[in-house]
mmCIF file of C-alpha atoms in Angstrom:
data_model
loop_
_atom_site.group_PDB
_atom_site.id
_atom_site.type_symbol
_atom_site.label_atom_id
_atom_site.label_comp_id
_atom_site.label_asym_id
_atom_site.label_seq_id
_atom_site.Cartn_x
_atom_site.Cartn_y
_atom_site.Cartn_z
ATOM 1 C CA UNK S 1 17.623 52.243 -26.550
ATOM 2 C CA UNK S 2 14.462 53.504 -26.664
ATOM 3 C CA UNK S 3 12.927 50.414 -25.181
ATOM 4 C CA UNK S 4 15.475 50.659 -22.491
ATOM 5 C CA UNK S 5 14.464 54.059 -21.241
ATOM 6 C CA UNK S 6 10.857 53.187 -21.620
ATOM 7 C CA UNK S 7 11.265 50.044 -19.197
ATOM 8 C CA UNK S 8 13.144 52.058 -16.747
ATOM 9 C CA UNK S 9 10.626 55.104 -16.819
ATOM 10 C CA UNK S 10 7.696 52.179 -16.341
ATOM 11 C CA UNK S 11 9.408 50.876 -13.590
ATOM 12 C CA UNK S 12 10.295 53.982 -11.764
ATOM 13 C CA UNK S 13 6.269 54.674 -11.815
ATOM 14 C CA UNK S 14 5.283 51.220 -11.056
ATOM 15 C CA UNK S 15 7.542 51.093 -7.860
ATOM 16 C CA UNK S 16 6.045 54.862 -6.465
ATOM 17 C CA UNK S 17 2.237 53.815 -7.000
ATOM 18 C CA UNK S 18 3.229 50.263 -5.430
ATOM 19 C CA UNK S 19 4.671 52.136 -2.553
ATOM 20 C CA UNK S 20 1.706 54.213 -1.845
ATOM 21 C CA UNK S 21 -0.898 53.225 1.366
ATOM 22 C CA UNK S 22 -3.698 53.035 -0.964
ATOM 23 C CA UNK S 23 -2.161 50.499 -3.346
ATOM 24 C CA UNK S 24 -1.394 48.507 0.236
ATOM 25 C CA UNK S 25 -5.231 48.787 0.593
ATOM 26 C CA UNK S 26 -6.376 48.191 -2.613
ATOM 27 C CA UNK S 27 -4.401 44.956 -2.874
ATOM 28 C CA UNK S 28 -5.210 43.515 0.797
ATOM 29 C CA UNK S 29 -9.225 44.125 -0.336
ATOM 30 C CA UNK S 30 -8.460 42.494 -3.730
ATOM 31 C CA UNK S 31 -6.669 39.433 -1.527
ATOM 32 C CA UNK S 32 -9.477 39.106 1.058
ATOM 33 C CA UNK S 33 -12.109 38.969 -1.872
ATOM 34 C CA UNK S 34 -10.286 36.059 -3.405
ATOM 35 C CA UNK S 35 -10.015 34.699 -0.479
ATOM 36 C CA UNK S 36 -13.496 34.593 0.374
ATOM 37 C CA UNK S 37 -14.579 33.460 -3.255
ATOM 38 C CA UNK S 38 -12.303 30.620 -3.167
ATOM 39 C CA UNK S 39 -12.260 29.128 0.343
ATOM 40 C CA UNK S 40 -16.377 27.964 -0.138
ATOM 41 C CA UNK S 41 -15.349 27.115 -3.908
ATOM 42 C CA UNK S 42 -13.322 24.205 -2.703
ATOM 43 C CA UNK S 43 -16.420 22.766 -0.469
ATOM 44 C CA UNK S 44 -18.493 23.357 -3.440
ATOM 45 C CA UNK S 45 -16.171 21.467 -5.810
ATOM 46 C CA UNK S 46 -15.743 18.956 -3.116
ATOM 47 C CA UNK S 47 -19.267 18.498 -2.511
ATOM 48 C CA UNK S 48 -19.777 17.692 -6.136
ATOM 49 C CA UNK S 49 -17.138 15.407 -6.089
ATOM 50 C CA UNK S 50 -18.663 13.380 -3.632
ATOM 51 C CA UNK S 51 -22.511 13.354 -5.062
ATOM 52 C CA UNK S 52 -20.672 12.417 -8.873
ATOM 53 C CA UNK S 53 -18.649 9.817 -7.225
ATOM 54 C CA UNK S 54 -21.300 8.423 -5.061
ATOM 55 C CA UNK S 55 -24.062 8.156 -8.517
ATOM 56 C CA UNK S 56 -20.790 6.296 -10.286
ATOM 57 C CA UNK S 57 -20.620 3.735 -7.316
ATOM 58 C CA UNK S 58 -24.507 3.439 -7.625
ATOM 59 C CA UNK S 59 -24.563 2.713 -11.200
ATOM 60 C CA UNK S 60 -21.411 0.603 -11.029
ATOM 61 C CA UNK S 61 -23.314 -1.481 -8.149
ATOM 62 C CA UNK S 62 -26.294 -1.374 -10.496
ATOM 63 C CA UNK S 63 -24.133 -3.147 -13.211
ATOM 64 C CA UNK S 64 -22.753 -5.607 -10.813
ATOM 65 C CA UNK S 65 -25.957 -6.356 -9.648
ATOM 66 C CA UNK S 66 -27.578 -7.478 -12.780
ATOM 67 C CA UNK S 67 -24.489 -9.156 -14.445
ATOM 68 C CA UNK S 68 -22.765 -12.257 -14.433
ATOM 69 C CA UNK S 69 -20.351 -10.606 -12.223
ATOM 70 C CA UNK S 70 -20.234 -11.568 -8.589
ATOM 71 C CA UNK S 71 -22.529 -9.657 -5.937
ATOM 72 C CA UNK S 72 -19.448 -9.727 -3.464
ATOM 73 C CA UNK S 73 -17.847 -6.453 -5.305
ATOM 74 C CA UNK S 74 -20.763 -4.156 -4.201
ATOM 75 C CA UNK S 75 -19.986 -2.042 -1.580
ATOM 76 C CA UNK S 76 -15.999 -2.781 -1.571
ATOM 77 C CA UNK S 77 -15.583 0.982 -1.694
ATOM 78 C CA UNK S 78 -16.046 0.994 1.842
ATOM 79 C CA UNK S 79 -13.015 -1.380 2.811
ATOM 80 C CA UNK S 80 -10.104 -0.568 3.916
ATOM 81 C CA UNK S 81 -7.033 0.152 1.609
ATOM 82 C CA UNK S 82 -5.459 -2.937 2.718
ATOM 83 C CA UNK S 83 -8.432 -5.350 1.814
ATOM 84 C CA UNK S 84 -8.850 -3.164 -1.437
ATOM 85 C CA UNK S 85 -5.331 -4.031 -2.447
ATOM 86 C CA UNK S 86 -5.869 -7.837 -1.483
ATOM 87 C CA UNK S 87 -9.007 -7.565 -3.957
ATOM 88 C CA UNK S 88 -7.031 -5.958 -6.465
ATOM 89 C CA UNK S 89 -4.353 -8.580 -6.372
ATOM 90 C CA UNK S 90 -6.823 -11.641 -6.841
ATOM 91 C CA UNK S 91 -8.748 -9.772 -9.822
ATOM 92 C CA UNK S 92 -5.262 -8.946 -11.338
ATOM 93 C CA UNK S 93 -4.243 -12.833 -10.880
ATOM 94 C CA UNK S 94 -7.296 -13.973 -12.267
ATOM 95 C CA UNK S 95 -7.168 -11.604 -15.433
ATOM 96 C CA UNK S 96 -4.142 -12.964 -15.887
ATOM 97 C CA UNK S 97 -5.003 -16.525 -15.682
ATOM 98 C CA UNK S 98 -7.629 -16.257 -18.115
ATOM 99 C CA UNK S 99 -5.341 -14.294 -20.699
ATOM 100 C CA UNK S 100 -3.346 -17.376 -20.353
ATOM 101 C CA UNK S 101 -5.701 -20.044 -20.706
ATOM 102 C CA UNK S 102 -6.947 -18.079 -23.734
ATOM 103 C CA UNK S 103 -3.600 -18.200 -25.348
ATOM 104 C CA UNK S 104 -3.388 -21.691 -24.432
ATOM 105 C CA UNK S 105 -6.781 -22.672 -25.754
ATOM 106 C CA UNK S 106 -5.808 -20.693 -29.029
ATOM 107 C CA UNK S 107 -2.711 -22.452 -29.432
ATOM 108 C CA UNK S 108 -4.408 -25.666 -28.639
ATOM 109 C CA UNK S 109 -6.910 -24.549 -31.487
ATOM 110 C CA UNK S 110 -4.156 -24.023 -33.794
ATOM 111 C CA UNK S 111 -2.735 -27.104 -33.550
ATOM 112 C CA UNK S 112 -5.786 -29.145 -33.748
ATOM 113 C CA UNK S 113 -6.561 -27.118 -36.816
ATOM 114 C CA UNK S 114 -3.113 -28.004 -38.368
ATOM 115 C CA UNK S 115 -2.856 -31.809 -37.262
ATOM 116 C CA UNK S 116 -6.757 -32.165 -39.168
ATOM 117 C CA UNK S 117 -5.495 -30.579 -42.363
ATOM 118 C CA UNK S 118 -2.472 -32.589 -42.168
ATOM 119 C CA UNK S 119 -4.718 -35.781 -41.794
ATOM 120 C CA UNK S 120 -7.034 -35.276 -44.448
ATOM 121 C CA UNK S 121 -4.600 -34.163 -47.285
#
């Protein structure tokens, strides 16, 4: 009962304070300040993200350049989404083929080892 009365009293006080013109003015100032800070922050964050992406891309390009990976992958970030999807599909197909070849090689090695064991027994 005491909690209900306290809540009612608090609610009435908030309603009276919220209905005053000065409260409206304070809320307007706070809202405007929030917008003034938030709007430039969006661009700052995007700028930082763009620089991070460019740095990561440069590092990946250098790794591709110095490794046995095909250099044709350097700069593919500038291709259209359709072209990127085609490259991704080809890479996935190559990876699946390599996995299948590895599994076939492992199976052949097991069969050869078993045959050699049987021949020497």
